[in-house]
mmCIF file with all atom_site columns, C-alpha atoms in Angstrom:
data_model
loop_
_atom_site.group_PDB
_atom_site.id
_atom_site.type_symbol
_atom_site.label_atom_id
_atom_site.label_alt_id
_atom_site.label_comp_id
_atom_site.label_asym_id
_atom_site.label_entity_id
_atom_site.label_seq_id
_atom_site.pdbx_PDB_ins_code
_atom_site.Cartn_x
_atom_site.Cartn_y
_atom_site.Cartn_z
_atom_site.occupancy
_atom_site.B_iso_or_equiv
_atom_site.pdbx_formal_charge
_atom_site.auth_seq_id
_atom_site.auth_comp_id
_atom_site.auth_asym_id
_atom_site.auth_atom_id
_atom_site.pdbx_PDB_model_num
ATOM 1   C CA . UNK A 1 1   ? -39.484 10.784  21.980 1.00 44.00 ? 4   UNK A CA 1
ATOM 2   C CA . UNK A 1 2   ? -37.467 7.713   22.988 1.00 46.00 ? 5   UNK A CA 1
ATOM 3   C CA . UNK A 1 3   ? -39.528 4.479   22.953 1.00 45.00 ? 6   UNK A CA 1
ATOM 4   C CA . UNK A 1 4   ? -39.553 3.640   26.776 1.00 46.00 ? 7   UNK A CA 1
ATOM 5   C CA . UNK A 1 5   ? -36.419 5.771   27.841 1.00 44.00 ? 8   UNK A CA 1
ATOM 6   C CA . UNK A 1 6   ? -34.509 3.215   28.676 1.00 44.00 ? 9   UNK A CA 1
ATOM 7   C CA . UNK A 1 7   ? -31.406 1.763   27.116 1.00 43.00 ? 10  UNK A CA 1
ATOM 8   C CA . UNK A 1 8   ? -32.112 -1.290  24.632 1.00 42.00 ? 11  UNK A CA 1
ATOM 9   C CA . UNK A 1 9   ? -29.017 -2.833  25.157 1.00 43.00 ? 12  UNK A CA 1
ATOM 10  C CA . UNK A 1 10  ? -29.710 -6.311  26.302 1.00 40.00 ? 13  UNK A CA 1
ATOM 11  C CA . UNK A 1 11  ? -33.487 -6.330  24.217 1.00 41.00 ? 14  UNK A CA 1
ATOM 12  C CA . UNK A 1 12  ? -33.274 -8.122  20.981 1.00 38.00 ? 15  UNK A CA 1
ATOM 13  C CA . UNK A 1 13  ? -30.185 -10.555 21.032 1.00 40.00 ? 16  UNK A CA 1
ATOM 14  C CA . UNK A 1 14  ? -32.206 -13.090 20.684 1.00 42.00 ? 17  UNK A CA 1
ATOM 15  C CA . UNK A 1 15  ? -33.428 -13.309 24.670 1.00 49.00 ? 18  UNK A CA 1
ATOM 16  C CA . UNK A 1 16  ? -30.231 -15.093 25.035 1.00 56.00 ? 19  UNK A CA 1
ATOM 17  C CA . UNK A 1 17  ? -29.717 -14.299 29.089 1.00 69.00 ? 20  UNK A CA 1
ATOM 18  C CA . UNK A 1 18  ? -29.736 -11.033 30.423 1.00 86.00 ? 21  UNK A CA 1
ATOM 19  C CA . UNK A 1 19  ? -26.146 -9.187  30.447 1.00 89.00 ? 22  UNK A CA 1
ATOM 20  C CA . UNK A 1 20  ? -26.931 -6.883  33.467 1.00 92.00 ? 23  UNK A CA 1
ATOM 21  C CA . UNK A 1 21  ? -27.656 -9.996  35.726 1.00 96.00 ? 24  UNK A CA 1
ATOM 22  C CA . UNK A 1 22  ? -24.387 -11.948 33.944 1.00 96.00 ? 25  UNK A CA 1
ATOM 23  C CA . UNK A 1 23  ? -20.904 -12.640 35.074 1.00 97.00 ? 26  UNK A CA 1
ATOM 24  C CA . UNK A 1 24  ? -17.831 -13.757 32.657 1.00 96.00 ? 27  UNK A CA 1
ATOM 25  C CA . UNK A 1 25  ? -15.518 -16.049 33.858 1.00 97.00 ? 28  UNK A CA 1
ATOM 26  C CA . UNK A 1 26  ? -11.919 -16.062 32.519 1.00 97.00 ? 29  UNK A CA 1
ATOM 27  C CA . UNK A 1 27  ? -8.519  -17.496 33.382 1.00 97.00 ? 30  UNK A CA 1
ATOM 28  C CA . UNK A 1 28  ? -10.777 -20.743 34.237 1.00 96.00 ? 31  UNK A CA 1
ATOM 29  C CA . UNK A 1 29  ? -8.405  -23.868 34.703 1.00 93.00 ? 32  UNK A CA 1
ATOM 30  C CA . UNK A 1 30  ? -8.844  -26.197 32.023 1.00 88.00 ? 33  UNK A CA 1
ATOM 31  C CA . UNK A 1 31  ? -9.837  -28.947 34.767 1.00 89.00 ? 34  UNK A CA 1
ATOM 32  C CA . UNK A 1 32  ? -12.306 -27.167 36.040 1.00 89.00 ? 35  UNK A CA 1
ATOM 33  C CA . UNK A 1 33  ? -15.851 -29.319 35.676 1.00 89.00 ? 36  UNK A CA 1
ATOM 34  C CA . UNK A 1 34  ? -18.910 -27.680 35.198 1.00 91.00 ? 37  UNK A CA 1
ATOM 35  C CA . UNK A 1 35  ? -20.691 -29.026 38.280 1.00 93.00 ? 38  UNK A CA 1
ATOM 36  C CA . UNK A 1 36  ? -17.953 -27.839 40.433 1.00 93.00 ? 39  UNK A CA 1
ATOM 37  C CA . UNK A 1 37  ? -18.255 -24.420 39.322 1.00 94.00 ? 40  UNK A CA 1
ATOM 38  C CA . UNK A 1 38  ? -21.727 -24.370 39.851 1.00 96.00 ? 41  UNK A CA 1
ATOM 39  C CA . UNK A 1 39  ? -21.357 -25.362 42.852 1.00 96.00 ? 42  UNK A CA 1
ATOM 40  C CA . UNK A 1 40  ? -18.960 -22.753 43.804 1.00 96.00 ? 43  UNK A CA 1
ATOM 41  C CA . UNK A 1 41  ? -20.644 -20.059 42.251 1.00 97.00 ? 44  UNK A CA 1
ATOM 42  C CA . UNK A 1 42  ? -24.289 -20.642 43.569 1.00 98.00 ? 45  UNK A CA 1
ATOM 43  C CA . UNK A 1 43  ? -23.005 -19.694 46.735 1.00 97.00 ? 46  UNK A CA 1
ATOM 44  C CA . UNK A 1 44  ? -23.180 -16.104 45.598 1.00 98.00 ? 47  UNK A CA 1
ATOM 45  C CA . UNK A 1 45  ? -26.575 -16.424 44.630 1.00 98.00 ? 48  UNK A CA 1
ATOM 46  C CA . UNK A 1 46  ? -29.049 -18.764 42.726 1.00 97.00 ? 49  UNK A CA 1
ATOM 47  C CA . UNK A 1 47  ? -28.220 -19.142 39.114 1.00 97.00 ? 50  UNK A CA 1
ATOM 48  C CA . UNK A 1 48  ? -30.512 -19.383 36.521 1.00 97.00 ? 51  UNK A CA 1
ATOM 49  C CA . UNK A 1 49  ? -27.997 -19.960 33.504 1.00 96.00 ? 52  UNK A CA 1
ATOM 50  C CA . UNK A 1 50  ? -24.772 -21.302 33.258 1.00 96.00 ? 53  UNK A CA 1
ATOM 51  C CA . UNK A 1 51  ? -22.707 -21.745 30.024 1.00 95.00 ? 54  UNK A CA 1
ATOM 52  C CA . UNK A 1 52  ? -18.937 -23.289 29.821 1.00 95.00 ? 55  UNK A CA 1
ATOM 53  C CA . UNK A 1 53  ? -17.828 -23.040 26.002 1.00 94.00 ? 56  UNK A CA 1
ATOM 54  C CA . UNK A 1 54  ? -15.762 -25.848 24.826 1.00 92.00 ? 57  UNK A CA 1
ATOM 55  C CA . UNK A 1 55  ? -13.130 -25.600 22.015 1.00 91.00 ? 58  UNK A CA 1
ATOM 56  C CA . UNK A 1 56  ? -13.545 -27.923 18.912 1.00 94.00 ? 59  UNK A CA 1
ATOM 57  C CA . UNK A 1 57  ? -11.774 -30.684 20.824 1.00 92.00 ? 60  UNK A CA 1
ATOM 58  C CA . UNK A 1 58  ? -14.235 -30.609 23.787 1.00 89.00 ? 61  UNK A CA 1
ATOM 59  C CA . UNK A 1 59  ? -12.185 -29.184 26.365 1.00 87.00 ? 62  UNK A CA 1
ATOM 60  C CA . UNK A 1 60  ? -12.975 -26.065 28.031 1.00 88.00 ? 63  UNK A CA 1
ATOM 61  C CA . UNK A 1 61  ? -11.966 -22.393 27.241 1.00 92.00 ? 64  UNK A CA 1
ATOM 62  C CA . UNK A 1 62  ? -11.397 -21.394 30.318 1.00 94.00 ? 65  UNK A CA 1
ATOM 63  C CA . UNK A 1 63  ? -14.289 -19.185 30.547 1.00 96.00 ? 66  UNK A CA 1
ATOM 64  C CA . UNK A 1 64  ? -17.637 -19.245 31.546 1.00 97.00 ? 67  UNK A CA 1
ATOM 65  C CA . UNK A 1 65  ? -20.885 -17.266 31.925 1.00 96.00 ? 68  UNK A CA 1
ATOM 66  C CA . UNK A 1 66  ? -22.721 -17.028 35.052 1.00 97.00 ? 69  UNK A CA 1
ATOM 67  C CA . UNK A 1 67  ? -26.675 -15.639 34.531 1.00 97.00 ? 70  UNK A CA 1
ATOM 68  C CA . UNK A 1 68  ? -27.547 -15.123 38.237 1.00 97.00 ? 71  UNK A CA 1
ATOM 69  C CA . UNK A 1 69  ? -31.451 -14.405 39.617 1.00 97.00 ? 72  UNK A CA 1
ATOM 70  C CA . UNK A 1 70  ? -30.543 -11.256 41.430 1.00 97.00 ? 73  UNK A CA 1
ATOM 71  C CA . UNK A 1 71  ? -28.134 -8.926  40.692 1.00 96.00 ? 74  UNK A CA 1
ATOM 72  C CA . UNK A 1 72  ? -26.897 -9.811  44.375 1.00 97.00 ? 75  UNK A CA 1
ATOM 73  C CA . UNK A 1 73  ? -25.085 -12.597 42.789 1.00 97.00 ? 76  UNK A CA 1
ATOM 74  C CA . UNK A 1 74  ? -22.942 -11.257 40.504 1.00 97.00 ? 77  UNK A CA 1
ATOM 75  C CA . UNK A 1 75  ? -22.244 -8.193  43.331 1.00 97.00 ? 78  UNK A CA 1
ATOM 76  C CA . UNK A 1 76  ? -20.878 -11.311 45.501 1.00 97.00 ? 79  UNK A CA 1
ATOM 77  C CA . UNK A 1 77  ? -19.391 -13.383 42.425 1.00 97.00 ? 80  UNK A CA 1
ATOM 78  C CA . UNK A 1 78  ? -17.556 -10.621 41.546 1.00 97.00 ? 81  UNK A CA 1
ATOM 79  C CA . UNK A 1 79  ? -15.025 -10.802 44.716 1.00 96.00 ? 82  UNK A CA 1
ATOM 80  C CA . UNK A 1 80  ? -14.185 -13.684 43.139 1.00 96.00 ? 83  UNK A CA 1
ATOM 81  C CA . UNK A 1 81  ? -12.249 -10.981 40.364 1.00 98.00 ? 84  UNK A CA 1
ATOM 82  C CA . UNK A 1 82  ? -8.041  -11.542 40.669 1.00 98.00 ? 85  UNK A CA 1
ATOM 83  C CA . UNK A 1 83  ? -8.504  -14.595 42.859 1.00 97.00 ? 86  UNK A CA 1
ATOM 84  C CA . UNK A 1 84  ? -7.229  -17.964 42.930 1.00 96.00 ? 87  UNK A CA 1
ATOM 85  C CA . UNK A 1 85  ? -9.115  -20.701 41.337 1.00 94.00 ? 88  UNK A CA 1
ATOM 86  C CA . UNK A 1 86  ? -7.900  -24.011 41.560 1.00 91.00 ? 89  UNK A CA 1
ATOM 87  C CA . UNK A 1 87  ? -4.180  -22.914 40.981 1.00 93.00 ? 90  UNK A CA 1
ATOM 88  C CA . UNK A 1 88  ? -4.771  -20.007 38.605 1.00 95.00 ? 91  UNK A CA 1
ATOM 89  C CA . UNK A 1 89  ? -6.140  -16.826 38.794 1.00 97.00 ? 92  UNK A CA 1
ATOM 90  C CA . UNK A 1 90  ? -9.247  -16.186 37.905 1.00 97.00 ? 93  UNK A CA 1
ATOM 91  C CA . UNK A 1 91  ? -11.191 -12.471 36.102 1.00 97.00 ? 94  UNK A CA 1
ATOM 92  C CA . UNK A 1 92  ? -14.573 -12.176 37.072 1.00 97.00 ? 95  UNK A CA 1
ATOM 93  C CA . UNK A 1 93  ? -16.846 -9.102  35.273 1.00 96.00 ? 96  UNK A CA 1
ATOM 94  C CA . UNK A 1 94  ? -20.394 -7.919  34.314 1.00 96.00 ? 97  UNK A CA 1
ATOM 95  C CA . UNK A 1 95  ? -20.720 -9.481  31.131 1.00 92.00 ? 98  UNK A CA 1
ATOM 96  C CA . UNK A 1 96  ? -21.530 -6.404  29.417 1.00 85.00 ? 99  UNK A CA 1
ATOM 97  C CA . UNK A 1 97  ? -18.851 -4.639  29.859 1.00 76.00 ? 100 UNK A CA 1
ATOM 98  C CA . UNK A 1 98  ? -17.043 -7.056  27.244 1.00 54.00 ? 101 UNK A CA 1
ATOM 99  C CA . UNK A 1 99  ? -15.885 -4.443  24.901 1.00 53.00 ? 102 UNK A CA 1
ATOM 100 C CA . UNK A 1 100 ? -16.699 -6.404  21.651 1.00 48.00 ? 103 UNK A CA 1
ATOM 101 C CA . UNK A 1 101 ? -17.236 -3.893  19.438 1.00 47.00 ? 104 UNK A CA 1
ATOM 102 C CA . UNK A 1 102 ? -13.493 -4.099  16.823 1.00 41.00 ? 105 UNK A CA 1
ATOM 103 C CA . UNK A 1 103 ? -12.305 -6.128  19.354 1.00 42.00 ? 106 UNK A CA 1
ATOM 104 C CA . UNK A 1 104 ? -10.903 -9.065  17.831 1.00 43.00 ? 107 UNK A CA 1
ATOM 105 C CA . UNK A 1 105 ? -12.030 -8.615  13.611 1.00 43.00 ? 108 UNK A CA 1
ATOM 106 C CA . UNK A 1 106 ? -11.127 -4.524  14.126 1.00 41.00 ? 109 UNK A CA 1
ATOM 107 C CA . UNK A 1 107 ? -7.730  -5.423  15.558 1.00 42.00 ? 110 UNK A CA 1
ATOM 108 C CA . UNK A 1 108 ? -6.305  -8.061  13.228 1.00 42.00 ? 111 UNK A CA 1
ATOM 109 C CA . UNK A 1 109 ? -8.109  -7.230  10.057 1.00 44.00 ? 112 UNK A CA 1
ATOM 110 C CA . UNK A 1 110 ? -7.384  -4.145  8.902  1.00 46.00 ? 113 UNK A CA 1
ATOM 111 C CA . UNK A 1 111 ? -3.394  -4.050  9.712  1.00 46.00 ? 114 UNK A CA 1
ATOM 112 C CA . UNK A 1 112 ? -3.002  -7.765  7.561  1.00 47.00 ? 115 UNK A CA 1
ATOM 113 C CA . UNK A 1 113 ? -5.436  -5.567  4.452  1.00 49.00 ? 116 UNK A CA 1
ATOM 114 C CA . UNK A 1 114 ? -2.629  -2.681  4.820  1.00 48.00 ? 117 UNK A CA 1
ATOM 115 C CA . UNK A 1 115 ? 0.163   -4.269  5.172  1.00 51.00 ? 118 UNK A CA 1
ATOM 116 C CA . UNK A 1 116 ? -0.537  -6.194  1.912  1.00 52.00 ? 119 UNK A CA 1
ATOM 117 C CA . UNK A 1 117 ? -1.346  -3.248  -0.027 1.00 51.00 ? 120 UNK A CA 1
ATOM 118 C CA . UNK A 1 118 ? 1.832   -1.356  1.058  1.00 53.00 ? 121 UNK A CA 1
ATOM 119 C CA . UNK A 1 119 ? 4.058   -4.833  0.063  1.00 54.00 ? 122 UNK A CA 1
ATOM 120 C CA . UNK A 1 120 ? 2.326   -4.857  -3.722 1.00 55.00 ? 123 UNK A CA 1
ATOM 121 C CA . UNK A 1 121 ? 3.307   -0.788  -4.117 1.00 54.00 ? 124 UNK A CA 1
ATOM 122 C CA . UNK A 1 122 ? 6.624   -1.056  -3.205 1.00 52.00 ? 125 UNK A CA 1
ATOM 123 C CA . UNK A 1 123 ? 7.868   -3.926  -5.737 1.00 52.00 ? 126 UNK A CA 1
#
């Protein structure tokens, strides 16, 4: 029935990188550069994307997202997980395994909507 079987998770999101072949990068130390990083990570493997958000100020997050050529890389960039990092620890994970659905909107949203509603009811 199903078209091609398999899962269309990363297919469609606008081909931006490929989640299975993808690390995330948190707990990054706000001097961190860019071409540092790269440097450290391509050691696990050859990268073919590498994205380091800034914040509205231009500094970085803290996080970044490794695309790697071969799922060897993120395998090996992965023991970087719970490690130090230029004086703080460091996460390292599969980019899909993120968790975004509710996380975040789900979370704050709906307890601030309640809350109010309760307040108005009990005046």
């Amino acid at each position: 029935k199903g078209k091609d079987g398999k899962g269309d998770k990363g297919k469609g999101k606008g081909g931006k990188g490929n989640d299975e072949l993808t690390v995330f990068v948190r707990g990054l130390p706000f001097s961190a550069e860019e071409e540092t990083m790269k440097k450290d990570f391509a050691e696990c493997g050859e990268i073919t994307r590498f994205s380091m958000p800034l914040n509205e100020e231009g500094n970085p997050k803290g996080i970044a997202f490794i695309q790697y050529k071969e799922k060897e890389g993120c395998d090996k960039a992965m023991e970087f997980d719970n490690t130090d990092y230029g004086g703080r620890t460091i996460y390292v994970r599969m980019a899909g395994d993120r968790g975004d659905k509710g996380d975040g909107k789900g979370k704050g949203g709906k307890d601030g909507k309640g809350k109010k509603g309760k307040d108005k009811g009990k005046g």
